[in-house]
Short mmCIF file of C-alpha atoms and ligand atoms in Angstrom, two decimals:
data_model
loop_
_atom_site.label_atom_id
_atom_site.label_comp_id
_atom_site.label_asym_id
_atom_site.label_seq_id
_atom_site.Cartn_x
_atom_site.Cartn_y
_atom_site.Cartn_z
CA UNK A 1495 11.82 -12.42 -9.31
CA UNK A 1496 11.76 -15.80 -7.38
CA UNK A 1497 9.25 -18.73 -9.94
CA UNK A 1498 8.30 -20.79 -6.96
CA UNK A 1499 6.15 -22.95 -9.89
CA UNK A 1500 7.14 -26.26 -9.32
CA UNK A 1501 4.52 -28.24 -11.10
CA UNK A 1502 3.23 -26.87 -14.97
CA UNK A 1503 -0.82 -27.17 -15.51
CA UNK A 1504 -3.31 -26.27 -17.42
CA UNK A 1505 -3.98 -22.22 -18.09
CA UNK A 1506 -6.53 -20.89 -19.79
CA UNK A 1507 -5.93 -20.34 -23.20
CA UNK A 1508 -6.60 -16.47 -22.54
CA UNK A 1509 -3.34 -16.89 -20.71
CA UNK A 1510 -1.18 -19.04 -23.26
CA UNK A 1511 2.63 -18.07 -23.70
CA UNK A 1512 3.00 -15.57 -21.25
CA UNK A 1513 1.78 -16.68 -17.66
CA UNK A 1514 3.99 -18.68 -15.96
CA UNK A 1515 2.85 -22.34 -14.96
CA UNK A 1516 0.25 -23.18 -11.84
CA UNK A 1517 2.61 -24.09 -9.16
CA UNK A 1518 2.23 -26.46 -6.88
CA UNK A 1519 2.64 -26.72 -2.86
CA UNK A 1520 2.44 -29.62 -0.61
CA UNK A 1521 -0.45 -28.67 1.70
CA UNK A 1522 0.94 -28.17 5.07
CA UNK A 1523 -0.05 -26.49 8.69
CA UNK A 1524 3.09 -26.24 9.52
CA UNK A 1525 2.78 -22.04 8.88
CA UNK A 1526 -0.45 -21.95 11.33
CA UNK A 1527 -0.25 -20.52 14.81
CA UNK A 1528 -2.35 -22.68 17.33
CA UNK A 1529 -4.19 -18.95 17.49
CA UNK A 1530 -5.28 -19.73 14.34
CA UNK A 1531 -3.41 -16.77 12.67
CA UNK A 1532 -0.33 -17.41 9.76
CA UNK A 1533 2.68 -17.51 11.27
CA UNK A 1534 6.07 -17.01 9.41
CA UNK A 1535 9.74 -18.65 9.88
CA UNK A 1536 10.60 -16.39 12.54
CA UNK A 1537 7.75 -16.30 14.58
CA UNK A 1538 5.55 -12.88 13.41
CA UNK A 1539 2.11 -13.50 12.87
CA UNK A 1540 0.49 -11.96 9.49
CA UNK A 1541 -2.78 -10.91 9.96
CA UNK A 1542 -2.97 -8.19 7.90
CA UNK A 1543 -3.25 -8.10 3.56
CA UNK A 1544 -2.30 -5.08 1.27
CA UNK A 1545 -4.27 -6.29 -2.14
CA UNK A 1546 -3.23 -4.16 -5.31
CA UNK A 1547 -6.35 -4.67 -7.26
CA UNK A 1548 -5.05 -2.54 -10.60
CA UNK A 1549 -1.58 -1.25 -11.46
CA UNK A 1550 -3.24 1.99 -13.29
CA UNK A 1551 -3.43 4.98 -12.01
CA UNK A 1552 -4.88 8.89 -13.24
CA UNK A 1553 -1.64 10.00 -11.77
CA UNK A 1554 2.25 9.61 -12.22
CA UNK A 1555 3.96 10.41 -8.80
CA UNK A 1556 7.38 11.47 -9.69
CA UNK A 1557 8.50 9.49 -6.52
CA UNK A 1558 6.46 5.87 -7.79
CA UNK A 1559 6.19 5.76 -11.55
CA UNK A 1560 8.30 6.18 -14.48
CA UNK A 1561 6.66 9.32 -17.25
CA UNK A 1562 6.08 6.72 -19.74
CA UNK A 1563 4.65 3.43 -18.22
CA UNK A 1564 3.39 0.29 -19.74
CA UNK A 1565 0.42 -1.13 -17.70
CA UNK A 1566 -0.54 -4.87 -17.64
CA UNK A 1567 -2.97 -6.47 -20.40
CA UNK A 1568 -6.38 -7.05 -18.95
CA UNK A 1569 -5.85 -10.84 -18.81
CA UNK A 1570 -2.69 -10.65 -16.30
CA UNK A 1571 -4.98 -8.85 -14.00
CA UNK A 1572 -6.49 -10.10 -11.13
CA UNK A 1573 -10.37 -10.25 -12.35
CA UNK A 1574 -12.75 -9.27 -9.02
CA UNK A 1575 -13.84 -12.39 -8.49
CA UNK A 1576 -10.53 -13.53 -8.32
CA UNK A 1577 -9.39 -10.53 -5.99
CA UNK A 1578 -12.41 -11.48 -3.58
CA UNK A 1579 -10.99 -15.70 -3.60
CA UNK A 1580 -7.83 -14.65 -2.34
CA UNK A 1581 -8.49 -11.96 0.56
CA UNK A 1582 -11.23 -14.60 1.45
CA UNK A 1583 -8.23 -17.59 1.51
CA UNK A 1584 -6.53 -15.05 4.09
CA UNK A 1585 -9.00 -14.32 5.63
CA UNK A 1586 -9.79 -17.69 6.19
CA UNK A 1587 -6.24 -18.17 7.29
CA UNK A 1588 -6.52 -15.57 10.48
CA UNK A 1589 -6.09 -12.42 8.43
CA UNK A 1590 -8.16 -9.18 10.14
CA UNK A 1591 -7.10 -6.44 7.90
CA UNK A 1592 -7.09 -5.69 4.54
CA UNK A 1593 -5.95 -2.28 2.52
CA UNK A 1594 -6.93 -2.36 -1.32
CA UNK A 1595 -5.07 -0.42 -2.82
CA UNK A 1596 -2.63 -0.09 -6.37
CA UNK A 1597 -2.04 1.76 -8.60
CA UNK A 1598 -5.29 3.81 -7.95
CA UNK A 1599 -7.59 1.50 -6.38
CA UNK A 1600 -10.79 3.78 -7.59
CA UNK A 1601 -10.43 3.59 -11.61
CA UNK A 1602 -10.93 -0.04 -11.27
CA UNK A 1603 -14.18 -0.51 -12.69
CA UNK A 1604 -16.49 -2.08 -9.66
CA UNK A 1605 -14.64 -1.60 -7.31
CA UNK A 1606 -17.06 -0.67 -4.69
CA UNK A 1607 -18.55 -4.08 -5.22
CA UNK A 1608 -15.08 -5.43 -3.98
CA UNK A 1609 -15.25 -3.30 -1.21
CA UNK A 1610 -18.99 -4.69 -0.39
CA UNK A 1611 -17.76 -8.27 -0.56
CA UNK A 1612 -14.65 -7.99 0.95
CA UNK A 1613 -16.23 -6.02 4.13
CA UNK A 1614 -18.62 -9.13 4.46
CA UNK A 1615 -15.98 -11.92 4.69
CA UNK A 1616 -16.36 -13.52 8.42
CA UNK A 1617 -13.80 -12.60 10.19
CA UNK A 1618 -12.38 -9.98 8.76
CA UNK A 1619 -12.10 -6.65 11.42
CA UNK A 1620 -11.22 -3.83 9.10
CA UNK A 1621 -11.49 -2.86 5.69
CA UNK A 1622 -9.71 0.38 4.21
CA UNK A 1623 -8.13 1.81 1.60
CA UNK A 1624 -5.09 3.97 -0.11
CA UNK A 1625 -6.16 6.33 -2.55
CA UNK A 1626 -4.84 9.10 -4.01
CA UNK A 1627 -8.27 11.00 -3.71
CA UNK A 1628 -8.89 11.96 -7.48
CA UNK A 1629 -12.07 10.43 -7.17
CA UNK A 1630 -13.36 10.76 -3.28
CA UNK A 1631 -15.67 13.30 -4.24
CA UNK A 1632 -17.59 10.72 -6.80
CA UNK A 1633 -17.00 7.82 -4.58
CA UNK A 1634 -16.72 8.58 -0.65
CA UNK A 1635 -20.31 8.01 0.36
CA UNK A 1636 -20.31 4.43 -1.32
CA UNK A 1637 -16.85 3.80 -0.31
CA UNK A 1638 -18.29 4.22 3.73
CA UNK A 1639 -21.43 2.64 2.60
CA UNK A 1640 -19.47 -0.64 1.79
CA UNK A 1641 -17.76 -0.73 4.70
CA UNK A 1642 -14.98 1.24 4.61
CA UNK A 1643 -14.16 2.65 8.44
CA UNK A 1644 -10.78 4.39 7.68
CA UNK A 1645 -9.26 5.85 4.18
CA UNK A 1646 -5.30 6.96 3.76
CA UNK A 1647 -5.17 10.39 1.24
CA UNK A 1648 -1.96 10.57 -0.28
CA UNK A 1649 -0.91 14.10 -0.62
CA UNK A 1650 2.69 15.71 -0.72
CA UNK A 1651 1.95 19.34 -1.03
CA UNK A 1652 -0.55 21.57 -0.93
CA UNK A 1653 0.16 23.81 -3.74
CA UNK A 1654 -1.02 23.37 -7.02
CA UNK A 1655 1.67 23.72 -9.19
CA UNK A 1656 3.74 21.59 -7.28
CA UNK A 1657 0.63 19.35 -7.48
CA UNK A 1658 1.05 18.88 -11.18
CA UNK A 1659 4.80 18.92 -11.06
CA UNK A 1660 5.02 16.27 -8.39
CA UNK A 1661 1.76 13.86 -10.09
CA UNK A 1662 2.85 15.08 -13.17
CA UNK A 1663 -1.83 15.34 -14.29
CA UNK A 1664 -3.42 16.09 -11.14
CA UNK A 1665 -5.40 18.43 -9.98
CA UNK A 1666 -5.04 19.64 -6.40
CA UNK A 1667 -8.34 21.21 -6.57
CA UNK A 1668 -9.84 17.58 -7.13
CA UNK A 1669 -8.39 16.52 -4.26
CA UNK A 1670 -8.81 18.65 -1.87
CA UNK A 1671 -12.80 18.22 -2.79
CA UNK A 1672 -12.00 15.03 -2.70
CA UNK A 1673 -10.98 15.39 1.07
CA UNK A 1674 -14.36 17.25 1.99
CA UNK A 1675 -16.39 14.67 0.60
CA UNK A 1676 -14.61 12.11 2.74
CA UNK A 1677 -15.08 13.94 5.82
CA UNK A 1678 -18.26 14.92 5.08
CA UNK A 1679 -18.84 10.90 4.58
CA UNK A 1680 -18.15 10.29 7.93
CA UNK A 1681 -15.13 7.71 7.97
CA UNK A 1682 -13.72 6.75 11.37
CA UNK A 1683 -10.42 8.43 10.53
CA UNK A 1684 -8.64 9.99 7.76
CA UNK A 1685 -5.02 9.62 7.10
CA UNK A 1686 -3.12 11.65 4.90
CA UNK A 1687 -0.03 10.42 3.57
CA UNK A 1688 2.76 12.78 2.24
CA UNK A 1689 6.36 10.95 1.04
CA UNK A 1690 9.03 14.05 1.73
CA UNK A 1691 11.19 14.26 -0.53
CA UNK A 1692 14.06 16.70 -0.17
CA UNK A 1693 13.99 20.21 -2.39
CA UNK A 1694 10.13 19.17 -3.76
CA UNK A 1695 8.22 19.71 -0.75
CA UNK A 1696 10.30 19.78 2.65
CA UNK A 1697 9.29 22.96 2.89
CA UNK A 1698 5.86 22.53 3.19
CA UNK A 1699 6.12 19.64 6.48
CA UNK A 1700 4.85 22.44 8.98
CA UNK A 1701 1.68 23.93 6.33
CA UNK A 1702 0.97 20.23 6.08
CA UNK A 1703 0.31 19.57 9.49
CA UNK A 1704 -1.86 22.60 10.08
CA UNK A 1705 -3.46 21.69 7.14
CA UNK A 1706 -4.23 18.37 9.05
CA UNK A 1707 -5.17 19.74 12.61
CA UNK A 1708 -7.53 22.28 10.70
CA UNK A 1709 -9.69 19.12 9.59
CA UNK A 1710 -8.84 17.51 12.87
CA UNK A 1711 -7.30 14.06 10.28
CA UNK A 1712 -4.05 12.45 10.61
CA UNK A 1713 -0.99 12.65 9.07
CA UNK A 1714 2.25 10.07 8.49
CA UNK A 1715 5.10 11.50 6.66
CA UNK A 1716 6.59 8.93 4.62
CA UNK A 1717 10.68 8.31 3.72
CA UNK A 1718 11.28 7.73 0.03
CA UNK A 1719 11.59 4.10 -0.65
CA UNK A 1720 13.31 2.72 -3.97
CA UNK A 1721 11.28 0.87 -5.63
CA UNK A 1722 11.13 1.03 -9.81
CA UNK A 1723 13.53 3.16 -12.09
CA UNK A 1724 12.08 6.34 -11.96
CA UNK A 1725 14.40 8.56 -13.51
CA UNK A 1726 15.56 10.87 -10.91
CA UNK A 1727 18.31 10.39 -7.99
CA UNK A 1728 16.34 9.05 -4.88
CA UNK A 1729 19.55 10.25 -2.98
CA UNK A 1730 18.85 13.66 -3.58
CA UNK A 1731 15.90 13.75 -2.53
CA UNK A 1732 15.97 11.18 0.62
CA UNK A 1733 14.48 13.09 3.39
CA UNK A 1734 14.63 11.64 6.86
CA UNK A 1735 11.74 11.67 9.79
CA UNK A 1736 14.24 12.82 12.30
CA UNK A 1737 14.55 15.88 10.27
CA UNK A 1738 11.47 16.13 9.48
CA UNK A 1739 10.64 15.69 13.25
CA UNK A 1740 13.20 18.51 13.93
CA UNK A 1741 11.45 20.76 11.74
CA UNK A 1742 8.15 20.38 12.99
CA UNK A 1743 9.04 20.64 16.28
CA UNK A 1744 10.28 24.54 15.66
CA UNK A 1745 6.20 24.96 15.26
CA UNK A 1746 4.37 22.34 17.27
CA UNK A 1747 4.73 20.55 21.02
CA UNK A 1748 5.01 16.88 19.55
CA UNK A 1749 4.48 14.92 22.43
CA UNK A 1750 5.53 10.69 21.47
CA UNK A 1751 2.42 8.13 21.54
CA UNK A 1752 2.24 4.71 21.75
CA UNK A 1753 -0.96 4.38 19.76
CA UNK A 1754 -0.34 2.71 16.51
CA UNK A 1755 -2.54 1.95 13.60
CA UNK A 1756 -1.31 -1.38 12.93
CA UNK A 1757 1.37 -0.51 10.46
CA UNK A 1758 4.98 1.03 10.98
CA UNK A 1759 3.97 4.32 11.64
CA UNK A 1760 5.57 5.80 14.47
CA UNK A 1761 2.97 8.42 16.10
CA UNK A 1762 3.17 11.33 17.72
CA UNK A 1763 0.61 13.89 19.47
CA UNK A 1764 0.05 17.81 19.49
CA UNK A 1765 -1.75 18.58 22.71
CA UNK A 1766 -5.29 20.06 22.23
CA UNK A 1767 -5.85 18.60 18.86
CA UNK A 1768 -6.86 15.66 17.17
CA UNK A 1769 -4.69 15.15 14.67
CA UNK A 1770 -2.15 12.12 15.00
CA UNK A 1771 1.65 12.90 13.24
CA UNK A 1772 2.95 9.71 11.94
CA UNK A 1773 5.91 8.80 10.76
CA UNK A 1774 7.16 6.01 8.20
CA UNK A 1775 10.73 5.31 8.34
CA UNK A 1776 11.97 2.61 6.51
CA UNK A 1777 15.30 4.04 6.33
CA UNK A 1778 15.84 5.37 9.93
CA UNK A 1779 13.80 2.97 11.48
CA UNK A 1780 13.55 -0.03 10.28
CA UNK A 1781 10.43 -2.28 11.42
CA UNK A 1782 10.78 -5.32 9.90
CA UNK A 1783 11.04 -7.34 13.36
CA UNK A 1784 7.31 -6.68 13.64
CA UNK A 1785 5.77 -6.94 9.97
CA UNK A 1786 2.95 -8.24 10.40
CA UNK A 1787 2.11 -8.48 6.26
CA UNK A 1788 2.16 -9.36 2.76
CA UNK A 1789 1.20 -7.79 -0.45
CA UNK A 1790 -0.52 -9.07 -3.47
CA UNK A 1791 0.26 -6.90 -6.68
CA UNK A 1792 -3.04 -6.35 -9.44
CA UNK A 1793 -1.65 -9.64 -11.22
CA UNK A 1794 -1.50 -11.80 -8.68
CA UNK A 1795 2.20 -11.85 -6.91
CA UNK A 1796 1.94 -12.71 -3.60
CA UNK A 1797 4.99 -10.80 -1.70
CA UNK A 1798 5.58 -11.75 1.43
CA UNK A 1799 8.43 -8.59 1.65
CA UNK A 1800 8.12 -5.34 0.14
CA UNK A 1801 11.60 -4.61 -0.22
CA UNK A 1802 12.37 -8.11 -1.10
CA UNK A 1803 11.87 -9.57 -4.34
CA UNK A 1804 10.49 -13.39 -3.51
CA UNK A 1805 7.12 -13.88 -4.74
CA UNK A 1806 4.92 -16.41 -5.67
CA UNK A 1807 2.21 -16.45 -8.92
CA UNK A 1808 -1.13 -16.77 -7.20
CA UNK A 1809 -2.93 -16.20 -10.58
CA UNK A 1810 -2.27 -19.79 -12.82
CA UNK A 1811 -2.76 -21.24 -9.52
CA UNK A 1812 -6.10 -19.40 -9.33
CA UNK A 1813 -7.45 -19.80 -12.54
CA UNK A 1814 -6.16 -23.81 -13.02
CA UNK A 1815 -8.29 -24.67 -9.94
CA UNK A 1816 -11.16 -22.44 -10.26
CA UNK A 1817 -13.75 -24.18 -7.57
CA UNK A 1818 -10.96 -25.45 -5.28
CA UNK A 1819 -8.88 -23.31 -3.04
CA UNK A 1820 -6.94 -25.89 -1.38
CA UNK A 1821 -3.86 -25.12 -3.78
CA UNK A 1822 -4.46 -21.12 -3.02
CA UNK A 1823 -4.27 -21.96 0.62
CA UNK A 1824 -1.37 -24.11 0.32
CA UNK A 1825 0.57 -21.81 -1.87
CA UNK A 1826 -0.01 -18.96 1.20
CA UNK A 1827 1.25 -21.26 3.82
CA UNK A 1828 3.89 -22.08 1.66
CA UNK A 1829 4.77 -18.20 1.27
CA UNK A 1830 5.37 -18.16 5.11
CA UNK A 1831 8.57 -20.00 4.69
CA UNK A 1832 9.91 -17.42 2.47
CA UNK A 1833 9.25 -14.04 3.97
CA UNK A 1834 12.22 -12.05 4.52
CA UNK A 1835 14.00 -11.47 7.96
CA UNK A 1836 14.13 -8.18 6.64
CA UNK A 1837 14.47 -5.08 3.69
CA UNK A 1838 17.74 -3.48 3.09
CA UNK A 1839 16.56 0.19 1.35
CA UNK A 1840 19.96 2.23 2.48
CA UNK A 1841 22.30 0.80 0.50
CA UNK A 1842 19.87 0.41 -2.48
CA UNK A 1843 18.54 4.05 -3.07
CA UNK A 1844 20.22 5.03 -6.37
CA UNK A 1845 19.92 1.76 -8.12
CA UNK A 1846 17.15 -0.68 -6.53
CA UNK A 1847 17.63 -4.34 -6.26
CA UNK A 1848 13.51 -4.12 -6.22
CA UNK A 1849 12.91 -3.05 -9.39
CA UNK A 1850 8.78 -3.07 -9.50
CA UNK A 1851 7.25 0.31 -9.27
CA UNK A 1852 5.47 0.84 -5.63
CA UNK A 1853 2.15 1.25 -7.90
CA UNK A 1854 2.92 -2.89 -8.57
CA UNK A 1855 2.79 -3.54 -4.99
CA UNK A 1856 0.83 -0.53 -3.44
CA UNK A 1857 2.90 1.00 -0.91
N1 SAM B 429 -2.61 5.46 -5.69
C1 SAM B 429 -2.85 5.36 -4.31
C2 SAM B 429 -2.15 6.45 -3.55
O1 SAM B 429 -1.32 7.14 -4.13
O2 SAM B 429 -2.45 6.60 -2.38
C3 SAM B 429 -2.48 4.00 -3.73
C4 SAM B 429 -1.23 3.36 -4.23
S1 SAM B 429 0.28 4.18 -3.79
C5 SAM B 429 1.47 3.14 -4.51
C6 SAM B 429 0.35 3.85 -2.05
C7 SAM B 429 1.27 4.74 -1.26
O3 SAM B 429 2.62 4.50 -1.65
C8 SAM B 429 1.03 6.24 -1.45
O4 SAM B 429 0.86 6.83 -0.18
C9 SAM B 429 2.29 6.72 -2.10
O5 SAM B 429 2.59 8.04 -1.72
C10 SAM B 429 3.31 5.73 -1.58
N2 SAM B 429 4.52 5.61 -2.41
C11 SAM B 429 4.61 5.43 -3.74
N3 SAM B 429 5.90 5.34 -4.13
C12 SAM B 429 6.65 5.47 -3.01
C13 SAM B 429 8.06 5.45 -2.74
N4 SAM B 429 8.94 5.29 -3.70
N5 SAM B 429 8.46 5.60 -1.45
C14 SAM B 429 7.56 5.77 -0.45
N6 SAM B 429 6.23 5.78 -0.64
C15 SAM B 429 5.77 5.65 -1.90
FE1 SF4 B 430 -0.58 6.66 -8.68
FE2 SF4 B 430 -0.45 6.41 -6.05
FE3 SF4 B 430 1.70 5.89 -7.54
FE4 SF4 B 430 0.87 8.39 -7.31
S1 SF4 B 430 1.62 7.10 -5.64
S2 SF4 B 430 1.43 7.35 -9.23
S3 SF4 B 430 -1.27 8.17 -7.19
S4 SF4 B 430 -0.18 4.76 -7.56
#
């Protein structure tokens, strides 16, 4: 990874001999649409922030996390506060969206409070979140109450020994009740995200999407992406949307939309129901030309690219000028200049140039 620290400073001492030094950035507007909104080197406007605010999860998706992981010490993490700082700095800067998200965004202790705060920041026009629904049934009526319009569900099968085998420790069941309570909470819309992966649960595509228009929610199917060393051969199981479009289509009239939901998903329409079918294609499709955001993992990284690995240490910078967020704002503008033209994830699938885990940067 990219140390874009140019100047050292003071850290706490919490932080002594293994954060890297507060950089530095010459404050400039030179990244700042006359809209108002950030703007990067070749013209796309970022209004939207993905903020990772833990890297720990209940779960270990085959597909995103090695068996045995090693999470972050408490004092690389992002505290709350400092969480709240930086999707305020963007939203300062013209952001509209943010996703929280992680690792799992609900075993972060408080994290409704984050919610709360975040939902309040002027400006900002939606607030949701990617979970992997282990704890929707404890938290879904708070989770709305904050401010939470729209939720993603990850969920790649709906059988419960695949469940296990695919999480490795969940519980369908969970899940599923999980679900309920989140419709029964009343969200605008419900997503459910399922990442195909060929032999685990291709199978399953068309019992997904009846699963889906059943409880009139959405759906995106997701291609595998290669992020981390995971321990199995992403080649194998690379499953494309066009076949997965194929398939469905031996079931359901798909009929193309041009709604979108602000991110890559491609959508698609069954007449007479609800339920949108999305797909993400980073493979097949690629969508760079119109990203529209960045990430920030649980300690801090600002990436401007996903599949990319430039990044810049927001959290020295955070903590060596606690009551002055000049430096933060400079350090995002700064951050426009280095955002990719674009991912290359083909040629990369059996051994990743991006070697964080997606629970690092949070899908
Ligand atoms: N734990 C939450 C969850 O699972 O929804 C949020 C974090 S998770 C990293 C965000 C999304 O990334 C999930 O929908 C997950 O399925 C997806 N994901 C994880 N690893 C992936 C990979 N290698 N390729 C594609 N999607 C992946
Ligand atoms: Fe956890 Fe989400 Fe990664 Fe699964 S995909 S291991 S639930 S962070």
């Amino acid at each position: 990874m990219r140390n874009e620290s140019l100047t050292p400073e003071a850290v706490p001492s919490a932080l002594a001999g293994f954060t890297p030094p507060a950089p530095s950035f010459p404050t400039s507007a030179s990244f700042r649409h006359p809209a108002g909104t950030l703007v990067d080197k070749y013209g796309r406007h970022v209004t939207y922030l993905r903020l990772s605010i833990t890297d720990r999860c209940d779960f270990r998706c085959s597909y995103c996390m090695a068996e045995e992981m090693t999470f972050l010490p408490r004092a690389q993490v992002l505290t709350l506060e400092e969480c709240l700082r930086i999707a305020s700095a963007f939203v300062d800067l013209g952001v509209t969206k943010v996703r929280v998200t992680g690792g799992e965004p609900l075993v972060r202790h408080n994290a409704i409070w984050l919610l709360e705060q975040i939902a309040g920041l002027p400006g900002l026009k939606e607030l949701v979140i990617t979970t992997n629904g282990s704890q929707l049934d404890r938290f879904s009526p708070a989770l709305r109450a904050a401010g939470v319009k729209r939720i993603n569900v990850s969920l790649d099968t709906l059988r419960a020994d695949r469940f296990r085998e695919i999480t490795r420790v969940g519980d369908l069941r969970r899940v599923l009740r999980g679900l309920d309570a989140a419709q029964a909470a009343g969200f605008e819309r419900i997503k459910v995200n399922t990442v195909m992966m060929r032999g685990a649960n291709d199978d399953e595509l068309i019992d997904l999407v009846e699963f889906a228009v059943e409880r009139a929610i959405d759906i995106a199917f997701i291609e595998e992406m290669p992020l981390g060393e995971i321990g199995h051969a992403r080649q194998s199981t690379y499953f494309s949307s066009q076949d997965a479009l194929a398939r469905l289509q031996t079931r359901f009239l798909l009929l193309p939309s041009t709604e979108t939901s602000g991110g890559p998903a491609r959508y698609w329409r069954i007449p007479g129901s609800a339920t949108r079918v999305g797909f993400i294609s980073p493979h097949s499709h690629n969508f760079c030309d119109t990203c529209n955001r960045v990430r920030i993992t649980a300690r801090g990284d600002l990436y401007p690219c996903l599949g990319n690995n430039d990044a810049v240490h927001l959290l020295p910078l955070l903590r060596a000028h606690p009551t002055d967020d000049g430096p933060l704002r400079a350090a995002i503008m700064h951050t426009m200049g280095i955002k990719a033209k674009g991912h290359d994830f083909s040629s990369q699938m059996d051994a990743p140039q991006v070697v964080r885990f997606m629970s690092m940067t949070g899908g």
